[in-house]
mmCIF file of C-alpha atoms in Angstrom:
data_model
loop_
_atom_site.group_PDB
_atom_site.id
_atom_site.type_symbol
_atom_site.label_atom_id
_atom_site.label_comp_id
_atom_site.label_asym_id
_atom_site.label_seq_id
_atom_site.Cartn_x
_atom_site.Cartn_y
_atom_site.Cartn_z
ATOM 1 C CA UNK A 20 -131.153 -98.731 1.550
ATOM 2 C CA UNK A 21 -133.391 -96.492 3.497
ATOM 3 C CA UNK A 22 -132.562 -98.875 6.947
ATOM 4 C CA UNK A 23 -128.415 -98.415 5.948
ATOM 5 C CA UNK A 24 -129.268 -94.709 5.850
ATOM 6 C CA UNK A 25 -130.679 -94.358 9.116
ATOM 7 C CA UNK A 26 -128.287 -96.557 11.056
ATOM 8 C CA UNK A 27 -125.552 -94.265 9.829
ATOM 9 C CA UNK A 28 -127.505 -91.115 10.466
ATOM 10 C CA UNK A 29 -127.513 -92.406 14.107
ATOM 11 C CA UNK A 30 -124.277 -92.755 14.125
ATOM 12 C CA UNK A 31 -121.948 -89.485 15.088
ATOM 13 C CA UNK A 32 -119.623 -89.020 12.406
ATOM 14 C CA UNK A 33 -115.928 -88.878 13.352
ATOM 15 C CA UNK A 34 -112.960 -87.312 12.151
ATOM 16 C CA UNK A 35 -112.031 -90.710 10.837
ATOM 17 C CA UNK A 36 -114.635 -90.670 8.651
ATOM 18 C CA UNK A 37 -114.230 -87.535 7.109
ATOM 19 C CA UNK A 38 -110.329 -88.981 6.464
ATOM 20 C CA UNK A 39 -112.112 -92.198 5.011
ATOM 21 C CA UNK A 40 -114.400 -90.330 2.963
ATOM 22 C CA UNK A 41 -112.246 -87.454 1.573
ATOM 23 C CA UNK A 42 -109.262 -90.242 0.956
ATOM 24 C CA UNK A 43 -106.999 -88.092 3.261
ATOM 25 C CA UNK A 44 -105.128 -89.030 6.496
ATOM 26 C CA UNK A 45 -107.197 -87.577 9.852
ATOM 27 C CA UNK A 46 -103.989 -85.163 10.537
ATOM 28 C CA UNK A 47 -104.325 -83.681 7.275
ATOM 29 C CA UNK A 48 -108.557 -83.170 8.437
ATOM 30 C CA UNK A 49 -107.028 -81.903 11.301
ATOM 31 C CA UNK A 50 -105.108 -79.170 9.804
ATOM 32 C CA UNK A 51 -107.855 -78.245 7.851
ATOM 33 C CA UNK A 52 -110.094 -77.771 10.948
ATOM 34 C CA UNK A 53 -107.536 -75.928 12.440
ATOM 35 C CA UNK A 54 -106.658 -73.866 9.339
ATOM 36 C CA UNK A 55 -102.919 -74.732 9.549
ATOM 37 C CA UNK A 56 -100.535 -72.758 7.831
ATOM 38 C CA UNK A 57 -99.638 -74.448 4.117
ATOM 39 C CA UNK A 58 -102.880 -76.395 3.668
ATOM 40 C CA UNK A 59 -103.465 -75.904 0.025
ATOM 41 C CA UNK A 60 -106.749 -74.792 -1.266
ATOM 42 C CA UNK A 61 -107.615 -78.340 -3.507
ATOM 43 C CA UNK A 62 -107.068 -80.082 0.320
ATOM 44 C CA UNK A 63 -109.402 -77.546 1.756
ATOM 45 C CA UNK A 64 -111.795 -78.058 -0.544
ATOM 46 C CA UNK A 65 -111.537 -81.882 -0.954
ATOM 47 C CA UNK A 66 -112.125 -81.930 3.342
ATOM 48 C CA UNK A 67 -114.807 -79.417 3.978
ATOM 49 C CA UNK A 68 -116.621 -81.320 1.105
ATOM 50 C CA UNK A 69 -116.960 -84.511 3.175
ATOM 51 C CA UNK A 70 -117.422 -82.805 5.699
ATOM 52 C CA UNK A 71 -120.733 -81.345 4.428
ATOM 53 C CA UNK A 72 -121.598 -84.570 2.866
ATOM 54 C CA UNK A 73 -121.143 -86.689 6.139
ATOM 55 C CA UNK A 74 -122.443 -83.910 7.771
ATOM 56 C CA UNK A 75 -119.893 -83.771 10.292
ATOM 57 C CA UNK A 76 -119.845 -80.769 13.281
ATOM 58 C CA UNK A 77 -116.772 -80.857 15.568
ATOM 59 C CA UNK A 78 -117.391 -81.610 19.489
ATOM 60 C CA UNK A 79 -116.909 -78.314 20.757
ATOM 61 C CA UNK A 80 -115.400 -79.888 23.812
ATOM 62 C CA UNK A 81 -113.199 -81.744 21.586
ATOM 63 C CA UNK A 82 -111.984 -78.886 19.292
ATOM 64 C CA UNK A 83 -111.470 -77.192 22.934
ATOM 65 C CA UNK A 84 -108.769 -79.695 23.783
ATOM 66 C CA UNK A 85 -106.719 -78.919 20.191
ATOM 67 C CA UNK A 86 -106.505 -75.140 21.245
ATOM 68 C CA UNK A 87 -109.904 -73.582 19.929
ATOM 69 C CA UNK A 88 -113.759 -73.914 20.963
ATOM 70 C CA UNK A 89 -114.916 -71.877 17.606
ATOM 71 C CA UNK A 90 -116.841 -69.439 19.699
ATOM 72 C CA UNK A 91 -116.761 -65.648 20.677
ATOM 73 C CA UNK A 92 -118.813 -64.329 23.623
ATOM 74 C CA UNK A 93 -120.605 -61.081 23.693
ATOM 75 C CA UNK A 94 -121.240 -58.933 26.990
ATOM 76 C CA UNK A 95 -123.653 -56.348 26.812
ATOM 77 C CA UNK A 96 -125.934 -54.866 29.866
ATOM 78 C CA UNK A 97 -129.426 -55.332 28.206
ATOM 79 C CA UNK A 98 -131.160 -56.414 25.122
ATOM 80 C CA UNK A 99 -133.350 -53.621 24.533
ATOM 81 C CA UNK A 100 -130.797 -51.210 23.392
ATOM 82 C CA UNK A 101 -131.424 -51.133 19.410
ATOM 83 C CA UNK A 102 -127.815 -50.071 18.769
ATOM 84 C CA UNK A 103 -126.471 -53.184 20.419
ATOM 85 C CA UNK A 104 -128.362 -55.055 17.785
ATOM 86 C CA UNK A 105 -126.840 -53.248 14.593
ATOM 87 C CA UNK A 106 -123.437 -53.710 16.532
ATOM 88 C CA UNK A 107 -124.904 -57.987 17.029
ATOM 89 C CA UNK A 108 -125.881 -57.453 13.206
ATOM 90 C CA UNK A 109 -121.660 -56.417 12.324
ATOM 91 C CA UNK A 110 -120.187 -59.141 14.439
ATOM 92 C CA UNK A 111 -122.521 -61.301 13.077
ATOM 93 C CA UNK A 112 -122.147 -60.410 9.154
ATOM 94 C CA UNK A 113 -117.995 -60.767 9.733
ATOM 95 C CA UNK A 114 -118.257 -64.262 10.990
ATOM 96 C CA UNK A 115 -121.160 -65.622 9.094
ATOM 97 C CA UNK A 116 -118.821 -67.708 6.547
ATOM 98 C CA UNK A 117 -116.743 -68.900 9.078
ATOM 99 C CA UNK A 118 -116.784 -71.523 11.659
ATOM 100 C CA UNK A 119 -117.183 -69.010 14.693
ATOM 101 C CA UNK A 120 -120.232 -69.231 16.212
ATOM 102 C CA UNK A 121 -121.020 -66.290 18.681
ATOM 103 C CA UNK A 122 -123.141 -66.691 22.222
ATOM 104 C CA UNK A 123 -124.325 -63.447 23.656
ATOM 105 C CA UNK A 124 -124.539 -62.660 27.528
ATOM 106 C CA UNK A 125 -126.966 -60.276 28.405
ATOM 107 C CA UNK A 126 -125.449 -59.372 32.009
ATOM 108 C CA UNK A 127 -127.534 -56.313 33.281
ATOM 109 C CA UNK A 128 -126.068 -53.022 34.105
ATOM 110 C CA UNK A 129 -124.494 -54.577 37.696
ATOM 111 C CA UNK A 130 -120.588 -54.715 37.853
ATOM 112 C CA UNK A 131 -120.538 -57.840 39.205
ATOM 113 C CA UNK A 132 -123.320 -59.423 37.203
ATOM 114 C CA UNK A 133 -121.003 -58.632 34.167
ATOM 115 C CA UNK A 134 -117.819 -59.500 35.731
ATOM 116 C CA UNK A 135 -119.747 -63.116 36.687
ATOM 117 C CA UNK A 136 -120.944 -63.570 33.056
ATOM 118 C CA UNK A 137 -117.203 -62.792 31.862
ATOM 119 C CA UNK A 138 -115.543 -65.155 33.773
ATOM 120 C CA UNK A 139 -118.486 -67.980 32.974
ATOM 121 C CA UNK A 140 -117.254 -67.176 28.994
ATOM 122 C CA UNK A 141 -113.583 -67.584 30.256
ATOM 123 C CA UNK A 142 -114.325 -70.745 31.620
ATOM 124 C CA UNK A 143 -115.975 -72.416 28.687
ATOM 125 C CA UNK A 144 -113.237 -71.846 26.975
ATOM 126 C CA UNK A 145 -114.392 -69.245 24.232
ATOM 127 C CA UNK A 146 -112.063 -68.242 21.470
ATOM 128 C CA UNK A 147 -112.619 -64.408 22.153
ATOM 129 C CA UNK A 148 -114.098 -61.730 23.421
ATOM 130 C CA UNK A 149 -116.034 -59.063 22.270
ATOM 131 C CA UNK A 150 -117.287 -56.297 25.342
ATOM 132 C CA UNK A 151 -119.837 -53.763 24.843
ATOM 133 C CA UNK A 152 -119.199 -50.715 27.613
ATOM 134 C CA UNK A 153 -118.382 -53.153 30.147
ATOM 135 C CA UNK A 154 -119.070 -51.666 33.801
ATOM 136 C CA UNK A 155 -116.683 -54.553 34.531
ATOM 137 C CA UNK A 156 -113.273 -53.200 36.812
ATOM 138 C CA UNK A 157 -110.861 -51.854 34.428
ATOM 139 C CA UNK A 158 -108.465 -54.147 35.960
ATOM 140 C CA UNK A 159 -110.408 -57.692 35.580
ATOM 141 C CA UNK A 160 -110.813 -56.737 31.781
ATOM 142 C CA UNK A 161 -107.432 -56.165 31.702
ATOM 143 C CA UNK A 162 -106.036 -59.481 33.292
ATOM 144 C CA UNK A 163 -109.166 -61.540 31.226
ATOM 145 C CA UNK A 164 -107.551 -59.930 28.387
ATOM 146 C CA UNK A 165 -103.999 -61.365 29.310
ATOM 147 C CA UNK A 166 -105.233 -64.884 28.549
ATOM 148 C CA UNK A 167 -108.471 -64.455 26.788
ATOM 149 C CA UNK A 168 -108.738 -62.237 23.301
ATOM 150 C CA UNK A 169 -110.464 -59.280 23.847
ATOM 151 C CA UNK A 170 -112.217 -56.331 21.825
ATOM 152 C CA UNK A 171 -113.729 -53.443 23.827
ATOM 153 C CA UNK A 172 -116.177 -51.941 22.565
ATOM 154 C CA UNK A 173 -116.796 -47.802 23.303
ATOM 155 C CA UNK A 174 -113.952 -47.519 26.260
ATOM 156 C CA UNK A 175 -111.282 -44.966 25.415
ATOM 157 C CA UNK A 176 -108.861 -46.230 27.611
ATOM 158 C CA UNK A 177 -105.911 -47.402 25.575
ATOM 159 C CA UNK A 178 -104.254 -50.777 26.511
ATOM 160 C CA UNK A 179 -102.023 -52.798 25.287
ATOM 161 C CA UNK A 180 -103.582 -56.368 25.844
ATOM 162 C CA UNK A 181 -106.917 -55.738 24.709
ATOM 163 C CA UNK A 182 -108.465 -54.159 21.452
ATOM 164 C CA UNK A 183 -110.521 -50.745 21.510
ATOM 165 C CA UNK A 184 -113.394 -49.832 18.904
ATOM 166 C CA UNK A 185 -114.809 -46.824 19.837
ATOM 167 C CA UNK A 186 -116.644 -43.691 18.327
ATOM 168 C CA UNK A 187 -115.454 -40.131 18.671
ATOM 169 C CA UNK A 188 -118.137 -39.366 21.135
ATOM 170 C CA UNK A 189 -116.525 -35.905 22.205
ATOM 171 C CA UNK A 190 -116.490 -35.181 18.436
ATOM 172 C CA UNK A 191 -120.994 -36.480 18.298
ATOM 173 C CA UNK A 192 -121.556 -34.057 20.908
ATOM 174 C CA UNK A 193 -119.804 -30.868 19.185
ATOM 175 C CA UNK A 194 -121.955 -31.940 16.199
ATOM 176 C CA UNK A 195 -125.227 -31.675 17.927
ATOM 177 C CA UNK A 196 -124.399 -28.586 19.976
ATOM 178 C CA UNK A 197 -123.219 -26.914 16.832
ATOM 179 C CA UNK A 198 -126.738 -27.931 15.286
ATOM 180 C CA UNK A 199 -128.994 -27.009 18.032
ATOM 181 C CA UNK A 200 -126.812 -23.714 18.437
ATOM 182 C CA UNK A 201 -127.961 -22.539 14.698
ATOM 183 C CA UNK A 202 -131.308 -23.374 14.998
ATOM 184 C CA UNK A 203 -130.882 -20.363 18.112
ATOM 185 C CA UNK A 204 -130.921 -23.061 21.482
ATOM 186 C CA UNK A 205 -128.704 -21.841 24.170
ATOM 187 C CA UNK A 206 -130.471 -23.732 26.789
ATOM 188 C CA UNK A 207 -129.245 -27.289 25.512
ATOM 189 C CA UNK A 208 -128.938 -30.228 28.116
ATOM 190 C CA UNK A 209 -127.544 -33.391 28.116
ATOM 191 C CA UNK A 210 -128.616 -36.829 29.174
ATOM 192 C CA UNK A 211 -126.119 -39.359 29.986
ATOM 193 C CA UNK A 212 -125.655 -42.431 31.737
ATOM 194 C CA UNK A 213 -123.977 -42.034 35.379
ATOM 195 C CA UNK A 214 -121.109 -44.351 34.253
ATOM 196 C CA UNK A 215 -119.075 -46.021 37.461
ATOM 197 C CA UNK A 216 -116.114 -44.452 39.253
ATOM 198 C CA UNK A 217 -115.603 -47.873 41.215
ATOM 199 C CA UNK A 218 -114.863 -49.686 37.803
ATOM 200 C CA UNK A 219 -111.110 -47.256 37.212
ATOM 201 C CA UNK A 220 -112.164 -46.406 33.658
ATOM 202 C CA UNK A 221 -110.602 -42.892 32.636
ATOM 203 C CA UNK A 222 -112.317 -42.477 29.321
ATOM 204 C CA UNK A 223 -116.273 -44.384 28.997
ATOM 205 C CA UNK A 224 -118.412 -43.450 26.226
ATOM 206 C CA UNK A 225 -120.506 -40.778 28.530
ATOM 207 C CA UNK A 226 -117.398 -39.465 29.437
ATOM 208 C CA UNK A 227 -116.053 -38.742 26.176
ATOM 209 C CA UNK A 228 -119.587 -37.055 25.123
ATOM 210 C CA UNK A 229 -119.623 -34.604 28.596
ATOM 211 C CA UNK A 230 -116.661 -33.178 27.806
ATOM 212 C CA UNK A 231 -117.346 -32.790 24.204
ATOM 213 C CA UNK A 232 -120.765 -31.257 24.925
ATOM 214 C CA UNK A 233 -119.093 -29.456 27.780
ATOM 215 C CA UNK A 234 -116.392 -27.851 25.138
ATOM 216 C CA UNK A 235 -118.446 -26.942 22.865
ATOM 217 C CA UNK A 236 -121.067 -25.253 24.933
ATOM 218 C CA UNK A 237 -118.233 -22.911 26.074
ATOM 219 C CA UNK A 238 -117.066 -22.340 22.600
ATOM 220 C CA UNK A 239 -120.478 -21.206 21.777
ATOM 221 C CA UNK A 240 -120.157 -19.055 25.113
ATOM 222 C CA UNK A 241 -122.825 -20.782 26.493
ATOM 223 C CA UNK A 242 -120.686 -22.489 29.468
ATOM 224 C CA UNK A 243 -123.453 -20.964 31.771
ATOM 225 C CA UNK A 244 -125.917 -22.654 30.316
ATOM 226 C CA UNK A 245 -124.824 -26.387 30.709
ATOM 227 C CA UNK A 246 -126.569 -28.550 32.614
ATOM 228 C CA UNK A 247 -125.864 -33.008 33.016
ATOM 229 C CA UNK A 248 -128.756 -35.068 33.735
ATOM 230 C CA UNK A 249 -127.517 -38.571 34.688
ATOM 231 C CA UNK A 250 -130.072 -41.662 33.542
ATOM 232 C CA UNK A 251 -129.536 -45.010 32.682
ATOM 233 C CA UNK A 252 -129.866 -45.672 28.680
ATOM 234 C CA UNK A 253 -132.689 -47.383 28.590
ATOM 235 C CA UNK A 254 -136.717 -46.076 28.338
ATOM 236 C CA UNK A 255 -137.218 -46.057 31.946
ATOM 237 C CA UNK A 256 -134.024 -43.814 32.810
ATOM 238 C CA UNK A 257 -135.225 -41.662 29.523
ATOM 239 C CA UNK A 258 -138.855 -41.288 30.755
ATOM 240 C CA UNK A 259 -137.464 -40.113 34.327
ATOM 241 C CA UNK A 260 -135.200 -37.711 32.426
ATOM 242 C CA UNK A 261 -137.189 -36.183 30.809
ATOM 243 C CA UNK A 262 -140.253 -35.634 33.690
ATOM 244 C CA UNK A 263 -137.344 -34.051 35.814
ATOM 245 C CA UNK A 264 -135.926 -32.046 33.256
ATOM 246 C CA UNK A 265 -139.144 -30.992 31.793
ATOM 247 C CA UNK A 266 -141.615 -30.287 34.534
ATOM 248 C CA UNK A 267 -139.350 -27.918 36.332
ATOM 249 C CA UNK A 268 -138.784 -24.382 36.822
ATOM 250 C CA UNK A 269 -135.474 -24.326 34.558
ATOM 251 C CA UNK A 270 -136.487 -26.008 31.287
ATOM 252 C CA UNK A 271 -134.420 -26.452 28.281
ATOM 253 C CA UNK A 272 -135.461 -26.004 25.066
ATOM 254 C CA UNK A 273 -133.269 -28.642 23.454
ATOM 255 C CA UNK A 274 -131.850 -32.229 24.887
ATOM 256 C CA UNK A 275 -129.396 -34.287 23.494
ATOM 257 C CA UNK A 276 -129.457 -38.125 25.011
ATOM 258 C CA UNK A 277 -126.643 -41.135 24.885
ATOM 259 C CA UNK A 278 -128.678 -43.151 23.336
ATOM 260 C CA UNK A 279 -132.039 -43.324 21.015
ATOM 261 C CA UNK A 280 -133.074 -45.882 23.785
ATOM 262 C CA UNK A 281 -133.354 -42.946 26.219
ATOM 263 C CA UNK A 282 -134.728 -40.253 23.789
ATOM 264 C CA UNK A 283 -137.607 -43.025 23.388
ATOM 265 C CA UNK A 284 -138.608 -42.183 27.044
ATOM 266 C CA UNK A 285 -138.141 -38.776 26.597
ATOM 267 C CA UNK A 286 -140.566 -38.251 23.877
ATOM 268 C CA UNK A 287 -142.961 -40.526 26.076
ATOM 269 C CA UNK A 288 -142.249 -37.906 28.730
ATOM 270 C CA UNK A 289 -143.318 -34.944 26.768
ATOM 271 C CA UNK A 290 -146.141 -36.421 25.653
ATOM 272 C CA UNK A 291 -147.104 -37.216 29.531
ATOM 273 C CA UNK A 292 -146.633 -33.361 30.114
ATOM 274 C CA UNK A 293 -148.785 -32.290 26.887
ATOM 275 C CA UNK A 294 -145.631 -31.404 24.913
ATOM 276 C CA UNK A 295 -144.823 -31.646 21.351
ATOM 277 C CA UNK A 296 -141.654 -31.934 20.209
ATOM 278 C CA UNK A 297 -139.874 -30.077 18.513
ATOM 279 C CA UNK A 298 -142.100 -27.456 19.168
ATOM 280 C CA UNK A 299 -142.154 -27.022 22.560
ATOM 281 C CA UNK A 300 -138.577 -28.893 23.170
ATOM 282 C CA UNK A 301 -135.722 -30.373 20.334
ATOM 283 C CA UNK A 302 -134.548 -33.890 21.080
ATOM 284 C CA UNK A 303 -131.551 -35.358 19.630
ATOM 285 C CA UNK A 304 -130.470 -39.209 20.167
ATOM 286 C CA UNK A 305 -127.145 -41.168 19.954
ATOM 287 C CA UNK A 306 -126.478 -43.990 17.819
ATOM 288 C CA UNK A 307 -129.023 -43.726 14.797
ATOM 289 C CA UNK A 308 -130.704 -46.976 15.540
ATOM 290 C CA UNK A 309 -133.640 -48.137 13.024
ATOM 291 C CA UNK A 310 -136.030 -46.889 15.398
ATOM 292 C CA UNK A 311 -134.658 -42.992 15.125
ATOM 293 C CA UNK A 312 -135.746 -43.123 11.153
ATOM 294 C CA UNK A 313 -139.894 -44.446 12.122
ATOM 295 C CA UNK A 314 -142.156 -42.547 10.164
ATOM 296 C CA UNK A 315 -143.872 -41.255 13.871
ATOM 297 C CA UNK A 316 -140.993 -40.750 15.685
ATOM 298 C CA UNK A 317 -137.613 -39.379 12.969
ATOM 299 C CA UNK A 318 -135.867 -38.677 15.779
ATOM 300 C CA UNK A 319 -132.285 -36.716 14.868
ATOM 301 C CA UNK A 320 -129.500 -38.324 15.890
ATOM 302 C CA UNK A 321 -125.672 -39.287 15.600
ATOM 303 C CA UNK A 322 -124.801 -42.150 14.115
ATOM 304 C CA UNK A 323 -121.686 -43.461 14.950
ATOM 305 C CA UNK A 324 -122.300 -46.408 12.548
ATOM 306 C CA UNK A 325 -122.666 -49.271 15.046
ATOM 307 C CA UNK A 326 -122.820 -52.491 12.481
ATOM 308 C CA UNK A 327 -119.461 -51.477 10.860
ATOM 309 C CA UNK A 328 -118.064 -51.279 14.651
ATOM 310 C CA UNK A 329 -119.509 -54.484 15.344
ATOM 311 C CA UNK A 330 -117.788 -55.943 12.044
ATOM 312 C CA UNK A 331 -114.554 -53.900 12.723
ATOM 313 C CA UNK A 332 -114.328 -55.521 16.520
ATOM 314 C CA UNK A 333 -114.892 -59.164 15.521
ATOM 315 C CA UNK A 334 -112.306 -59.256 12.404
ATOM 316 C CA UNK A 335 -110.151 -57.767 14.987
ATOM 317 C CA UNK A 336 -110.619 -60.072 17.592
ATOM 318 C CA UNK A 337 -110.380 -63.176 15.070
ATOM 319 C CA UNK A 338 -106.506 -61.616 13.920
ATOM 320 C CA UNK A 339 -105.769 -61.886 17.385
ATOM 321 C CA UNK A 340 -107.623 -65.453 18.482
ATOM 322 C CA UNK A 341 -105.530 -67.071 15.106
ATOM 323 C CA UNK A 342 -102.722 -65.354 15.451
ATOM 324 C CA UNK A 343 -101.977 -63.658 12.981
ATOM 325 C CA UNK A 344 -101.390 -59.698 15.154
ATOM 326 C CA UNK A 345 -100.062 -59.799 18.757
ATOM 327 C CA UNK A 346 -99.901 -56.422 19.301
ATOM 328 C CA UNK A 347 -103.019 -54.010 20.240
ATOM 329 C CA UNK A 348 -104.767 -51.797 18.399
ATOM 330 C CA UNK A 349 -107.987 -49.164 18.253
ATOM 331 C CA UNK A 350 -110.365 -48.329 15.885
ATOM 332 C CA UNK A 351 -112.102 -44.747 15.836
ATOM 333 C CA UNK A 352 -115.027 -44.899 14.047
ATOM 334 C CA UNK A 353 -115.645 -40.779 12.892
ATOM 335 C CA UNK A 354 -119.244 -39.678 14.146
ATOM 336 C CA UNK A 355 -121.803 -38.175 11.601
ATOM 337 C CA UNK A 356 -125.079 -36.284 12.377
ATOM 338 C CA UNK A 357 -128.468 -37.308 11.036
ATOM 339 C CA UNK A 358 -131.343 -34.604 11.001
ATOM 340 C CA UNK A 359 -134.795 -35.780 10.861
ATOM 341 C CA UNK A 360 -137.965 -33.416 12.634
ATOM 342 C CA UNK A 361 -137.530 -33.755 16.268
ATOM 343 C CA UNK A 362 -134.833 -30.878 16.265
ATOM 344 C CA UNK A 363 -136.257 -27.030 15.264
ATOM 345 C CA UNK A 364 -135.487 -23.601 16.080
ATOM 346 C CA UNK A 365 -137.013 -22.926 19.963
ATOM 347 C CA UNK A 366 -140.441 -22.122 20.575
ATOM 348 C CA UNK A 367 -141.495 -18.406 22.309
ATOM 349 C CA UNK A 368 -141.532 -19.007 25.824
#
């Protein structure tokens, strides 16, 4: 017994044994696999149960040839962005019961590093795609989209070959001026990633939180008082944010960041420069990642609920990869502030 059990175990199991075992033809297995339209639920059953006792995984090359690879690739610039990990956490949650599995491609914050990575997911063949802020041309996302399902994460832009998820940014920032405003800041700035002119899109994430921060710094009548400090999101770019912005002659008493990423190296910042926060400066942060809510840090913030985009983008993009939407559409997820202790009312100068 035990030698018959190992000489099959070395054997890969093939679709014609799962039609052997399950007493079915290997085009009704097939339709199962490929979740054909008027399968009924007893054949379903009856397949995926021999499946699981044969054990039996698809080639991924060979479910590639019938149409479908089962896999969704992921573009984002950087792993050490928390929020990009609650948004991993969605997309993975959505998919988790189904046959999808999903391959991440950490591609930096280059242009062409991304648009290299985008077009190496292309080529294998991946179901889908699911971008997070690409820096990619607006134009190669659009014709990858043409061929290729596609979600885009944060990117106003609308389209109609491509699916948007994105957070009312413009709507975040009002929030946090509004909050900072009652506490009694007037000298409020804002840190926010550069973005790319190069790449043609109109409406980015950072965009869409200047002008919102913008607006409602003149609607406070405070239009004098703006000021934009451009960093990457990421520690680094926060740390060198914060030493420019708080070591010179000019300092505001309250910054709101693009990301709890870049508040991080803020507070490390003010710490460098023997300040306390909030006392001697009110940070705010931008996605309500796990980190914001630490014990040492509670760091307020806007969260802008990043698993339930990261759910919301992949049920989307499987609709689209199985057919069953053709046309476009956007999600806009409605932004809600979170106060913890690094926001007070401003110190006496």
């Amino acid at each position: 017994m035990a030698a018959d059990s190992s000489s099959r175990n070395s054997k890969r199991v093939t679709i014609t044994d799962v039609a052997r075992h399950a007493g079915v033809s290997t085009a009704a297995v097939s339709k199962v696999m490929r979740n054909a339209y008027g399968v009924s639920p007893a054949m379903q059953e009856r397949v995926r149960t021999a499946m699981a006792e044969l054990g039996y995984r698809p080639h991924a090359a060979a479910r590639g040839m019938r149409g479908r690879t089962y896999t969704i690739g992921v573009l984002l610039d950087n792993l050490r962005n928390a929020f990009f990990a609650d948004v991993l956490d969605g997309i993975h949650e959505e998919l988790e019961d189904s046959e999808y599995t999903v391959l991440i491609g950490a591609a930096g914050f280059g242009a062409d590093e991304q648009a290299r990575t985008i077009r190496s997911m292309v080529d294998r063949q991946m179901d889908g795609l699911v971008l997070i802020a690409p820096g990619t041309p607006r134009a190669e996302v659009l014709s990858t989209a043409e061929v290729t399902p596609t979600v885009v994460i944060g990117h106003h832009d609308v389209s109609e070959v491509h699916d948007s998820v994105v957070d009312a940014d413009d709507v975040g920032a009002g929030l946090v001026v509004d909050h900072l405003v009652s506490l009694g800041h007037r000298d409020i700035a804002l840190v926010s990633a550069a973005g790319s002119r190069t790449a043609r899109w109109q409406r980015t994430p950072e965009i869409a939180l200047a002008d919102g921060y913008l607006r409602a710094m003149e609607r406070h009548g405070l239009a004098g008082h703006t000021r934009v400090h451009h960093a990457a999101y990421s520690d680094e770019g926060g740390h060198a944010a914060g030493l420019a912005l708080l070591s010179g002659g000019r300092r505001p008493t309250a910054i709101l960041t693009g990301a709890d990423v870049a508040a991080l190296g803020i507070y490390r910042a003010a710490d460098e420069l023997g300040m306390s926060i909030p006392d001697d400066v009110s940070l705010v942060g931008y996605n309500n990642t796990a980190i914001a809510s630490l014990a040492p840090v509670q760091l307020t913030s806007v969260d802008q609920a990043g698993r339930t985009m990261g759910a919301t983008a992949a049920r989307m993009l499987i609709e689209r990869v199985e057919g069953r939407r053709d046309r476009s559409m956007r999600t806009t997820m409605t932004p809600r502030l979170v106060v913890r202790r690094s926001t007070g009312a401003p110190g006496v100068p």
